[in-house]
Amino acid sequence: MADSLLRTFLRRLTGGSLQHKRNAGAALEEGKRLSLAGDHQQAALAFERVLALDPDNTDALINRAAIFLTERDPAKALADLDRATELEPASPLAFYNRGYAQFLLRRYDDALQSYSRAIEFNSQFAMAYENRCLVEAILGRNLAAARADCDKALALQPKAASVHQTRGFLFLKLADPKQAVAEYDEVLSQDPNSPLALFGRGLARVKLGDTAAGETDKQAAATIDPEVADQFTRYGVD
């Protein structure tokens, strides 16, 4: 009699656990679908449902953190990503996103470590190399390492505008305005209204002695984004 009751209890427990997993899986897929559709508020609610059923679901933690990052709430994102990297310590995506959250919080040394961990677990992670290059360029302590990372990112994604934009900034830091112009030209061939590329090219042209063209670029960039100059000044380029 006791054994029969125990078996019944265990079947119910297992069944409930399986049903929770199914519900969590369905909510996770719904959240991903909503996120791709741009409905971040409803996607976040779906991921919260997943985590209510399965608090250790790293996929839900990473996806909810991505929404927090989109909404420029890096502190909340970092809390999710710290947990995700504890649960899944070999996840390149979790470490990459954690690096981005730390970057937004201006915790640059921590961001470097997170990007390095992402690369450790995925040696072909182009965006991790690119972002590590950017952080190294901002810090200015090891521009040779920054150049190596940017070169690797370019080799992995030769046409990516973001890579060329980061390289343009790096070459400004390296006092190589001619190469900076070439990098920003590539960005502008894909997006003629990129304020960062226009302003960066303007700075490079001024340094090359082409003041009129440089000032025209800078004014065009400021028309698109009035705060664009601050982004360069903040990181030691003017």
C-alpha positions as YAML, in Angstrom:
chain: A
units: angstrom
residues:
- id: 1
  name: MET
  ca: [0.00, 0.00, 0.00]
- id: 2
  name: ALA
  ca: [2.73, 2.45, 1.01]
- id: 3
  name: ASP
  ca: [4.79, 1.52, -2.06]
- id: 4
  name: SER
  ca: [1.78, 2.10, -4.32]
- id: 5
  name: LEU
  ca: [1.17, 5.56, -2.85]
- id: 6
  name: LEU
  ca: [4.85, 6.41, -3.25]
- id: 7
  name: ARG
  ca: [4.83, 5.36, -6.91]
- id: 8
  name: THR
  ca: [1.71, 7.46, -7.53]
- id: 9
  name: PHE
  ca: [3.33, 10.47, -5.86]
- id: 10
  name: LEU
  ca: [6.50, 10.10, -7.90]
- id: 11
  name: ARG
  ca: [4.52, 9.83, -11.16]
- id: 12
  name: ARG
  ca: [2.66, 13.03, -10.29]
- id: 13
  name: LEU
  ca: [5.91, 14.80, -9.35]
- id: 14
  name: THR
  ca: [7.62, 13.72, -12.58]
- id: 15
  name: GLY
  ca: [4.59, 14.65, -14.64]
- id: 16
  name: GLY
  ca: [4.46, 18.09, -13.06]
- id: 17
  name: SER
  ca: [8.15, 18.59, -13.70]
- id: 18
  name: LEU
  ca: [7.77, 17.60, -17.34]
- id: 19
  name: GLN
  ca: [4.78, 19.89, -17.73]
- id: 20
  name: HIS
  ca: [6.77, 22.76, -16.22]
- id: 21
  name: LYS
  ca: [9.53, 22.11, -18.73]
- id: 22
  name: ARG
  ca: [7.04, 22.08, -21.61]
- id: 23
  name: ASN
  ca: [5.46, 25.32, -20.39]
- id: 24
  name: ALA
  ca: [8.86, 26.91, -19.93]
- id: 25
  name: GLY
  ca: [9.93, 25.80, -23.41]
- id: 26
  name: ALA
  ca: [6.78, 27.22, -24.98]
- id: 27
  name: ALA
  ca: [7.22, 30.55, -23.15]
- id: 28
  name: LEU
  ca: [10.87, 30.68, -24.22]
- id: 29
  name: GLU
  ca: [9.99, 30.25, -27.90]
- id: 30
  name: GLU
  ca: [7.23, 32.85, -27.56]
- id: 31
  name: GLY
  ca: [9.70, 35.28, -26.00]
- id: 32
  name: LYS
  ca: [12.20, 34.78, -28.81]
- id: 33
  name: ARG
  ca: [9.49, 35.30, -31.42]
- id: 34
  name: LEU
  ca: [8.27, 38.49, -29.75]
- id: 35
  name: SER
  ca: [11.81, 39.77, -29.36]
- id: 36
  name: LEU
  ca: [12.53, 39.27, -33.06]
- id: 37
  name: ALA
  ca: [9.29, 41.11, -33.85]
- id: 38
  name: GLY
  ca: [10.47, 44.05, -31.73]
- id: 39
  name: ASP
  ca: [7.86, 43.64, -29.01]
- id: 40
  name: HIS
  ca: [10.35, 43.83, -26.17]
- id: 41
  name: GLN
  ca: [7.85, 44.42, -23.38]
- id: 42
  name: GLN
  ca: [5.86, 41.27, -24.12]
- id: 43
  name: ALA
  ca: [9.05, 39.31, -24.82]
- id: 44
  name: ALA
  ca: [10.41, 40.26, -21.40]
- id: 45
  name: LEU
  ca: [7.18, 39.05, -19.78]
- id: 46
  name: ALA
  ca: [7.50, 35.74, -21.61]
- id: 47
  name: PHE
  ca: [11.08, 35.29, -20.39]
- id: 48
  name: GLU
  ca: [9.94, 36.11, -16.86]
- id: 49
  name: ARG
  ca: [7.36, 33.32, -17.14]
- id: 50
  name: VAL
  ca: [10.15, 30.96, -18.17]
- id: 51
  name: LEU
  ca: [12.23, 31.95, -15.16]
- id: 52
  name: ALA
  ca: [9.28, 31.59, -12.80]
- id: 53
  name: LEU
  ca: [9.01, 27.97, -13.93]
- id: 54
  name: ASP
  ca: [12.74, 27.35, -14.38]
- id: 55
  name: PRO
  ca: [14.91, 29.90, -12.50]
- id: 56
  name: ASP
  ca: [18.13, 28.38, -13.88]
- id: 57
  name: ASN
  ca: [17.19, 28.63, -17.55]
- id: 58
  name: THR
  ca: [20.28, 30.28, -19.02]
- id: 59
  name: ASP
  ca: [18.65, 30.81, -22.41]
- id: 60
  name: ALA
  ca: [15.91, 32.92, -20.80]
- id: 61
  name: LEU
  ca: [18.44, 34.84, -18.70]
- id: 62
  name: ILE
  ca: [20.57, 35.67, -21.75]
- id: 63
  name: ASN
  ca: [17.55, 36.69, -23.82]
- id: 64
  name: ARG
  ca: [16.04, 38.83, -21.08]
- id: 65
  name: ALA
  ca: [19.43, 40.49, -20.59]
- id: 66
  name: ALA
  ca: [19.50, 41.30, -24.31]
- id: 67
  name: ILE
  ca: [16.22, 43.15, -23.90]
- id: 68
  name: PHE
  ca: [17.58, 45.07, -20.92]
- id: 69
  name: LEU
  ca: [20.59, 46.03, -23.04]
- id: 70
  name: THR
  ca: [18.32, 47.19, -25.86]
- id: 71
  name: GLU
  ca: [16.46, 49.34, -23.33]
- id: 72
  name: ARG
  ca: [19.81, 50.70, -22.03]
- id: 73
  name: ASP
  ca: [19.46, 49.16, -18.60]
- id: 74
  name: PRO
  ca: [22.88, 47.52, -18.30]
- id: 75
  name: ALA
  ca: [22.68, 47.00, -14.52]
- id: 76
  name: LYS
  ca: [19.66, 44.69, -14.84]
- id: 77
  name: ALA
  ca: [21.27, 42.97, -17.83]
- id: 78
  name: LEU
  ca: [24.47, 42.39, -15.88]
- id: 79
  name: ALA
  ca: [22.59, 40.73, -13.02]
- id: 80
  name: ASP
  ca: [21.06, 38.23, -15.46]
- id: 81
  name: LEU
  ca: [24.36, 37.65, -17.25]
- id: 82
  name: ASP
  ca: [26.34, 37.15, -14.05]
- id: 83
  name: ARG
  ca: [23.85, 34.42, -13.17]
- id: 84
  name: ALA
  ca: [23.98, 32.95, -16.68]
- id: 85
  name: THR
  ca: [27.78, 32.70, -16.63]
- id: 86
  name: GLU
  ca: [27.63, 31.01, -13.22]
- id: 87
  name: LEU
  ca: [25.19, 28.42, -14.55]
- id: 88
  name: GLU
  ca: [26.92, 27.98, -17.91]
- id: 89
  name: PRO
  ca: [30.58, 28.97, -17.46]
- id: 90
  name: ALA
  ca: [31.54, 28.11, -21.06]
- id: 91
  name: SER
  ca: [28.91, 30.19, -22.88]
- id: 92
  name: PRO
  ca: [30.59, 32.63, -25.30]
- id: 93
  name: LEU
  ca: [27.33, 34.53, -25.87]
- id: 94
  name: ALA
  ca: [26.72, 35.06, -22.14]
- id: 95
  name: PHE
  ca: [30.26, 36.39, -21.68]
- id: 96
  name: TYR
  ca: [30.02, 38.58, -24.80]
- id: 97
  name: ASN
  ca: [26.77, 40.15, -23.63]
- id: 98
  name: ARG
  ca: [28.19, 40.55, -20.14]
- id: 99
  name: GLY
  ca: [31.13, 42.42, -21.65]
- id: 100
  name: TYR
  ca: [28.74, 44.76, -23.44]
- id: 101
  name: ALA
  ca: [26.79, 45.44, -20.22]
- id: 102
  name: GLN
  ca: [30.05, 46.18, -18.41]
- id: 103
  name: PHE
  ca: [31.11, 48.45, -21.28]
- id: 104
  name: LEU
  ca: [27.89, 50.47, -20.96]
- id: 105
  name: LEU
  ca: [28.58, 50.77, -17.24]
- id: 106
  name: ARG
  ca: [32.12, 51.97, -18.11]
- id: 107
  name: ARG
  ca: [33.66, 49.03, -16.31]
- id: 108
  name: TYR
  ca: [36.22, 48.68, -19.08]
- id: 109
  name: ASP
  ca: [38.67, 46.29, -17.42]
- id: 110
  name: ASP
  ca: [35.82, 43.94, -16.54]
- id: 111
  name: ALA
  ca: [34.54, 44.18, -20.11]
- id: 112
  name: LEU
  ca: [37.97, 43.19, -21.43]
- id: 113
  name: GLN
  ca: [37.92, 40.10, -19.25]
- id: 114
  name: SER
  ca: [34.43, 39.12, -20.39]
- id: 115
  name: TYR
  ca: [35.28, 39.55, -24.08]
- id: 116
  name: SER
  ca: [38.42, 37.50, -23.54]
- id: 117
  name: ARG
  ca: [36.35, 34.70, -22.00]
- id: 118
  name: ALA
  ca: [33.96, 34.81, -24.97]
- id: 119
  name: ILE
  ca: [36.93, 34.44, -27.32]
- id: 120
  name: GLU
  ca: [38.36, 31.65, -25.18]
- id: 121
  name: PHE
  ca: [35.19, 29.62, -25.76]
- id: 122
  name: ASN
  ca: [34.71, 30.68, -29.41]
- id: 123
  name: SER
  ca: [37.89, 31.64, -31.22]
- id: 124
  name: GLN
  ca: [35.89, 32.76, -34.29]
- id: 125
  name: PHE
  ca: [33.68, 35.24, -32.41]
- id: 126
  name: ALA
  ca: [34.23, 38.29, -34.62]
- id: 127
  name: MET
  ca: [32.17, 40.73, -32.56]
- id: 128
  name: ALA
  ca: [34.05, 39.81, -29.40]
- id: 129
  name: TYR
  ca: [37.36, 40.65, -31.10]
- id: 130
  name: GLU
  ca: [35.86, 43.89, -32.42]
- id: 131
  name: ASN
  ca: [34.52, 44.98, -29.05]
- id: 132
  name: ARG
  ca: [37.71, 44.04, -27.26]
- id: 133
  name: CYS
  ca: [39.59, 46.14, -29.82]
- id: 134
  name: LEU
  ca: [37.31, 49.08, -29.06]
- id: 135
  name: VAL
  ca: [37.81, 48.81, -25.30]
- id: 136
  name: GLU
  ca: [41.58, 48.48, -25.71]
- id: 137
  name: ALA
  ca: [41.57, 51.54, -27.99]
- id: 138
  name: ILE
  ca: [39.54, 53.55, -25.47]
- id: 139
  name: LEU
  ca: [41.88, 52.63, -22.64]
- id: 140
  name: GLY
  ca: [44.92, 53.34, -24.84]
- id: 141
  name: ARG
  ca: [47.20, 51.08, -22.80]
- id: 142
  name: ASN
  ca: [47.95, 48.48, -25.45]
- id: 143
  name: LEU
  ca: [47.18, 49.72, -28.94]
- id: 144
  name: ALA
  ca: [49.19, 46.89, -30.49]
- id: 145
  name: ALA
  ca: [46.79, 44.37, -28.92]
- id: 146
  name: ALA
  ca: [43.87, 46.49, -30.09]
- id: 147
  name: ARG
  ca: [45.25, 46.42, -33.66]
- id: 148
  name: ALA
  ca: [45.64, 42.63, -33.52]
- id: 149
  name: ASP
  ca: [42.04, 42.23, -32.37]
- id: 150
  name: CYS
  ca: [40.72, 44.56, -35.04]
- id: 151
  name: ASP
  ca: [42.74, 42.73, -37.69]
- id: 152
  name: LYS
  ca: [41.23, 39.44, -36.53]
- id: 153
  name: ALA
  ca: [37.72, 40.89, -36.57]
- id: 154
  name: LEU
  ca: [38.28, 42.19, -40.11]
- id: 155
  name: ALA
  ca: [39.57, 38.81, -41.28]
- id: 156
  name: LEU
  ca: [36.43, 37.16, -39.93]
- id: 157
  name: GLN
  ca: [34.02, 39.82, -41.25]
- id: 158
  name: PRO
  ca: [35.71, 41.80, -44.05]
- id: 159
  name: LYS
  ca: [32.63, 43.79, -45.06]
- id: 160
  name: ALA
  ca: [31.09, 44.49, -41.64]
- id: 161
  name: ALA
  ca: [30.58, 48.23, -41.30]
- id: 162
  name: SER
  ca: [30.90, 48.10, -37.52]
- id: 163
  name: VAL
  ca: [34.37, 46.54, -37.80]
- id: 164
  name: HIS
  ca: [35.54, 49.31, -40.13]
- id: 165
  name: GLN
  ca: [34.05, 51.92, -37.80]
- id: 166
  name: THR
  ca: [35.95, 50.51, -34.85]
- id: 167
  name: ARG
  ca: [39.12, 50.36, -36.93]
- id: 168
  name: GLY
  ca: [38.62, 53.99, -37.94]
- id: 169
  name: PHE
  ca: [38.53, 54.99, -34.29]
- id: 170
  name: LEU
  ca: [41.59, 52.85, -33.57]
- id: 171
  name: PHE
  ca: [43.59, 54.49, -36.37]
- id: 172
  name: LEU
  ca: [42.71, 57.90, -34.97]
- id: 173
  name: LYS
  ca: [44.16, 56.69, -31.66]
- id: 174
  name: LEU
  ca: [47.22, 55.38, -33.53]
- id: 175
  name: ALA
  ca: [47.71, 58.80, -35.16]
- id: 176
  name: ASP
  ca: [47.20, 57.31, -38.64]
- id: 177
  name: PRO
  ca: [44.53, 59.61, -40.12]
- id: 178
  name: LYS
  ca: [45.03, 58.38, -43.68]
- id: 179
  name: GLN
  ca: [44.06, 54.83, -42.73]
- id: 180
  name: ALA
  ca: [41.26, 56.19, -40.54]
- id: 181
  name: VAL
  ca: [39.78, 57.95, -43.59]
- id: 182
  name: ALA
  ca: [39.93, 54.68, -45.56]
- id: 183
  name: GLU
  ca: [38.08, 52.82, -42.80]
- id: 184
  name: TYR
  ca: [35.40, 55.49, -42.43]
- id: 185
  name: ASP
  ca: [35.00, 55.66, -46.23]
- id: 186
  name: GLU
  ca: [34.10, 51.97, -46.17]
- id: 187
  name: VAL
  ca: [31.48, 52.58, -43.46]
- id: 188
  name: LEU
  ca: [29.99, 55.52, -45.38]
- id: 189
  name: SER
  ca: [29.81, 53.50, -48.58]
- id: 190
  name: GLN
  ca: [27.34, 51.29, -46.73]
- id: 191
  name: ASP
  ca: [25.67, 53.95, -44.56]
- id: 192
  name: PRO
  ca: [26.19, 57.51, -45.84]
- id: 193
  name: ASN
  ca: [24.43, 58.97, -42.79]
- id: 194
  name: SER
  ca: [26.51, 57.34, -40.06]
- id: 195
  name: PRO
  ca: [27.27, 60.23, -37.67]
- id: 196
  name: LEU
  ca: [30.19, 58.42, -36.05]
- id: 197
  name: ALA
  ca: [31.82, 57.69, -39.41]
- id: 198
  name: LEU
  ca: [31.23, 61.22, -40.70]
- id: 199
  name: PHE
  ca: [32.63, 62.86, -37.60]
- id: 200
  name: GLY
  ca: [35.57, 60.44, -37.39]
- id: 201
  name: ARG
  ca: [36.42, 61.04, -41.04]
- id: 202
  name: GLY
  ca: [36.11, 64.77, -40.42]
- id: 203
  name: LEU
  ca: [38.64, 64.59, -37.60]
- id: 204
  name: ALA
  ca: [40.99, 62.53, -39.78]
- id: 205
  name: ARG
  ca: [40.69, 64.91, -42.73]
- id: 206
  name: VAL
  ca: [41.49, 67.91, -40.55]
- id: 207
  name: LYS
  ca: [44.59, 66.11, -39.27]
- id: 208
  name: LEU
  ca: [45.61, 65.47, -42.89]
- id: 209
  name: GLY
  ca: [45.32, 69.20, -43.65]
- id: 210
  name: ASP
  ca: [42.02, 69.00, -45.55]
- id: 211
  name: THR
  ca: [40.27, 71.34, -43.11]
- id: 212
  name: ALA
  ca: [37.34, 72.38, -45.31]
- id: 213
  name: ALA
  ca: [36.28, 68.83, -46.11]
- id: 214
  name: GLY
  ca: [36.86, 67.79, -42.52]
- id: 215
  name: GLU
  ca: [34.67, 70.55, -41.10]
- id: 216
  name: THR
  ca: [31.96, 69.73, -43.64]
- id: 217
  name: ASP
  ca: [31.96, 66.10, -42.44]
- id: 218
  name: LYS
  ca: [31.83, 67.16, -38.79]
- id: 219
  name: GLN
  ca: [28.95, 69.57, -39.38]
- id: 220
  name: ALA
  ca: [27.02, 66.89, -41.29]
- id: 221
  name: ALA
  ca: [27.54, 64.46, -38.41]
- id: 222
  name: ALA
  ca: [26.39, 67.02, -35.83]
- id: 223
  name: THR
  ca: [23.23, 67.65, -37.84]
- id: 224
  name: ILE
  ca: [22.37, 63.96, -37.58]
- id: 225
  name: ASP
  ca: [23.52, 63.57, -33.96]
- id: 226
  name: PRO
  ca: [24.21, 66.79, -32.00]
- id: 227
  name: GLU
  ca: [26.09, 64.81, -29.33]
- id: 228
  name: VAL
  ca: [28.42, 62.95, -31.67]
- id: 229
  name: ALA
  ca: [31.47, 65.08, -30.80]
- id: 230
  name: ASP
  ca: [31.10, 64.17, -27.13]
- id: 231
  name: GLN
  ca: [31.49, 60.48, -27.96]
- id: 232
  name: PHE
  ca: [34.95, 61.10, -29.39]
- id: 233
  name: THR
  ca: [36.02, 63.60, -26.73]
- id: 234
  name: ARG
  ca: [34.96, 61.19, -23.96]
- id: 235
  name: TYR
  ca: [37.39, 58.61, -25.33]
- id: 236
  name: GLY
  ca: [40.31, 60.96, -25.84]
- id: 237
  name: VAL
  ca: [39.95, 61.80, -29.54]
- id: 238
  name: ASP
  ca: [39.37, 65.37, -30.76]
...
